[in-house]
XYZ file of C-alpha atoms in Angstrom:
197
model
C 0.442 -9.527 7.045
C 1.959 -8.701 3.685
C 5.344 -10.122 4.648
C 3.726 -13.288 5.965
C 1.641 -13.715 2.828
C 4.790 -13.168 0.739
C 6.459 -16.060 2.561
C 8.747 -14.318 5.052
C 8.618 -14.673 8.802
C 7.156 -11.533 10.345
C 6.560 -10.050 13.769
C 4.662 -7.017 15.019
C 4.690 -5.547 18.529
C 2.014 -3.412 20.193
C 0.337 -2.637 23.481
C -3.131 -3.890 24.292
C -4.820 -0.776 22.903
C -2.849 -1.168 19.668
C -4.452 -4.548 19.189
C -7.830 -2.839 19.385
C -6.834 -0.816 16.320
C -5.504 -3.934 14.597
C -8.541 -6.088 15.486
C -10.224 -5.798 12.080
C -7.316 -7.261 10.084
C -6.467 -9.642 12.952
C -9.804 -11.458 12.764
C -9.547 -11.835 8.981
C -5.893 -12.882 9.272
C -7.076 -15.658 11.562
C -9.176 -16.964 8.679
C -6.517 -16.677 5.994
C -3.702 -18.108 8.063
C -0.058 -17.565 7.224
C 2.466 -18.387 4.551
C 5.566 -17.261 6.441
C 5.152 -17.371 10.220
C 3.465 -14.409 11.927
C 3.978 -13.552 15.593
C 2.116 -10.731 17.338
C 3.743 -9.523 20.542
C 1.020 -7.895 22.614
C 1.638 -6.158 25.935
C -1.288 -5.865 28.328
C -1.081 -3.307 31.128
C -2.787 -4.637 34.285
C -3.203 -1.743 36.681
C -3.047 0.836 33.868
C 0.494 1.881 34.822
C 1.278 3.316 31.395
C -1.976 3.138 29.442
C -5.366 4.789 29.214
C -7.210 1.622 30.277
C -6.918 -1.984 31.362
C -7.976 -4.960 29.321
C -7.174 -8.632 29.078
C -6.242 -9.465 25.505
C -6.440 -13.177 26.171
C -10.047 -12.573 25.141
C -8.807 -11.614 21.656
C -7.090 -14.983 21.338
C -10.303 -16.761 22.240
C -12.526 -14.580 20.032
C -10.224 -14.728 16.998
C -9.431 -18.424 17.600
C -5.701 -17.857 17.758
C -3.044 -19.668 19.754
C -1.563 -17.549 22.536
C 1.509 -18.176 24.604
C 2.392 -16.267 27.733
C 5.973 -16.054 29.014
C 6.788 -15.176 32.620
C 10.303 -13.711 32.301
C 12.637 -12.051 29.768
C 14.336 -15.399 29.085
C 10.983 -17.084 28.489
C 9.861 -14.139 26.339
C 12.789 -14.776 24.020
C 12.333 -18.545 23.996
C 8.533 -18.476 23.696
C 8.757 -15.989 20.814
C 11.175 -18.293 19.001
C 8.750 -21.156 19.558
C 5.803 -18.999 18.419
C 7.305 -18.776 14.929
C 7.456 -22.572 14.725
C 3.880 -22.931 16.045
C 2.663 -20.395 13.482
C 4.172 -22.330 10.595
C 3.129 -25.747 11.904
C -0.526 -24.822 12.415
C -0.944 -22.131 9.698
C -2.002 -19.586 12.328
C -0.804 -16.206 13.507
C 0.348 -16.571 17.126
C -0.176 -14.055 19.912
C 2.564 -13.725 22.526
C 1.044 -11.952 25.528
C 3.331 -10.114 27.872
C 2.414 -7.643 30.583
C 3.891 -4.430 31.959
C 6.052 -6.275 34.494
C 7.723 -8.311 31.760
C 7.938 -5.413 29.295
C 9.722 -3.243 31.843
C 12.006 -5.923 33.275
C 15.530 -7.031 32.574
C 17.041 -10.471 32.770
C 19.742 -12.744 31.486
C 18.897 -14.203 28.095
C 20.898 -16.749 26.146
C 20.863 -15.527 22.575
C 21.985 -18.628 20.649
C 22.409 -18.940 16.914
C 19.777 -17.353 14.668
C 17.627 -19.759 12.721
C 17.858 -19.228 8.988
C 14.481 -19.798 7.403
C 14.215 -19.634 3.608
C 11.611 -17.432 1.954
C 8.555 -19.471 1.031
C 7.134 -18.923 -2.443
C 3.816 -17.109 -2.680
C 1.171 -19.226 -4.345
C -2.013 -17.619 -5.621
C -4.819 -19.121 -3.618
C -7.928 -16.917 -3.488
C -9.807 -19.523 -1.410
C -7.200 -19.046 1.328
C -6.367 -15.341 1.059
C -9.520 -13.618 -0.257
C -12.096 -13.678 2.530
C -15.365 -13.262 0.726
C -18.189 -15.237 2.413
C -17.907 -18.155 -0.014
C -14.255 -18.613 1.031
C -14.656 -17.669 4.708
C -17.132 -20.439 5.507
C -14.801 -23.320 4.531
C -11.872 -21.530 6.230
C -13.925 -21.438 9.430
C -14.092 -25.232 9.302
C -10.309 -25.299 8.826
C -9.840 -23.012 11.850
C -11.941 -25.294 14.055
C -9.874 -28.302 12.933
C -6.651 -26.427 13.705
C -7.956 -25.435 17.143
C -8.476 -29.128 17.972
C -4.884 -29.825 16.896
C -3.680 -26.867 18.954
C -5.536 -28.225 21.990
C -3.694 -31.528 21.610
C -0.433 -29.591 21.162
C -1.131 -27.554 24.304
C -1.936 -30.628 26.388
C 1.463 -32.158 25.605
C 3.560 -28.982 25.196
C 6.629 -28.407 27.321
C 5.572 -24.738 27.433
C 3.176 -25.955 30.146
C 4.713 -27.643 33.151
C 3.988 -29.036 36.587
C 6.368 -28.235 39.407
C 5.595 -30.716 42.169
C 5.780 -29.615 45.762
C 3.322 -30.033 48.589
C 0.505 -32.125 47.102
C -2.097 -30.795 49.534
C -2.371 -27.578 47.537
C -1.864 -26.951 43.850
C -1.867 -23.557 42.170
C -2.574 -22.932 38.493
C -0.898 -19.807 37.149
C 0.636 -18.229 34.073
C 2.655 -15.225 32.965
C 4.321 -12.969 35.484
C 1.891 -14.116 38.207
C 3.898 -17.355 38.270
C 6.772 -15.505 39.989
C 4.444 -14.037 42.619
C 3.127 -17.536 43.322
C 6.650 -18.948 43.658
C 7.598 -16.108 45.985
C 4.571 -16.411 48.281
C 3.948 -20.184 48.093
C 7.372 -21.731 47.383
C 6.451 -25.180 48.720
C 3.166 -25.698 46.844
C 2.712 -27.613 43.603
C 2.292 -25.362 40.582
C 0.818 -25.911 37.141
C 2.390 -23.191 34.989
C 0.428 -22.571 31.786
C 2.506 -21.319 28.863
C 0.033 -22.057 26.061
C -3.056 -20.097 27.093
């Protein structure tokens, strides 16, 4: 949060239970928004293969009113994370990138590309944005709701979501790693792949 407030792009990575620990600052960070982009990589563990419990942290995105994107492969994880930084800056929101065990423990070919050089943004004192006392939080809540409407429009037209037409008698809506299971089992069906959850 400090790096983002100071104007530098920042990223933090944690499992689903780590986000439980970070929930208190996460919900306030949703209200303050960013200065430099902030991306939170969060790995859920369906099946509890390497964790003490199971949970679906897409509920955190909904509860904290944060955009969440969900890649389905290592290549998408790299590309979606790059895009998450841009989304964060465009909408003044931290962005959650949800991956799961199967993506975290997988390997794949990834095109690296050239790094994007983003200048440090100046920090401007703005207590109404960064100091979340009730008198400041209430107007920021209005701002969040306005941004969520803009994010809905963004999601509806985003190329992170896509339709793959096949047999039009059956369509399957999927996201994340489940997309690959769908393509394996139902290769001829039409698929709506959701990237912006």
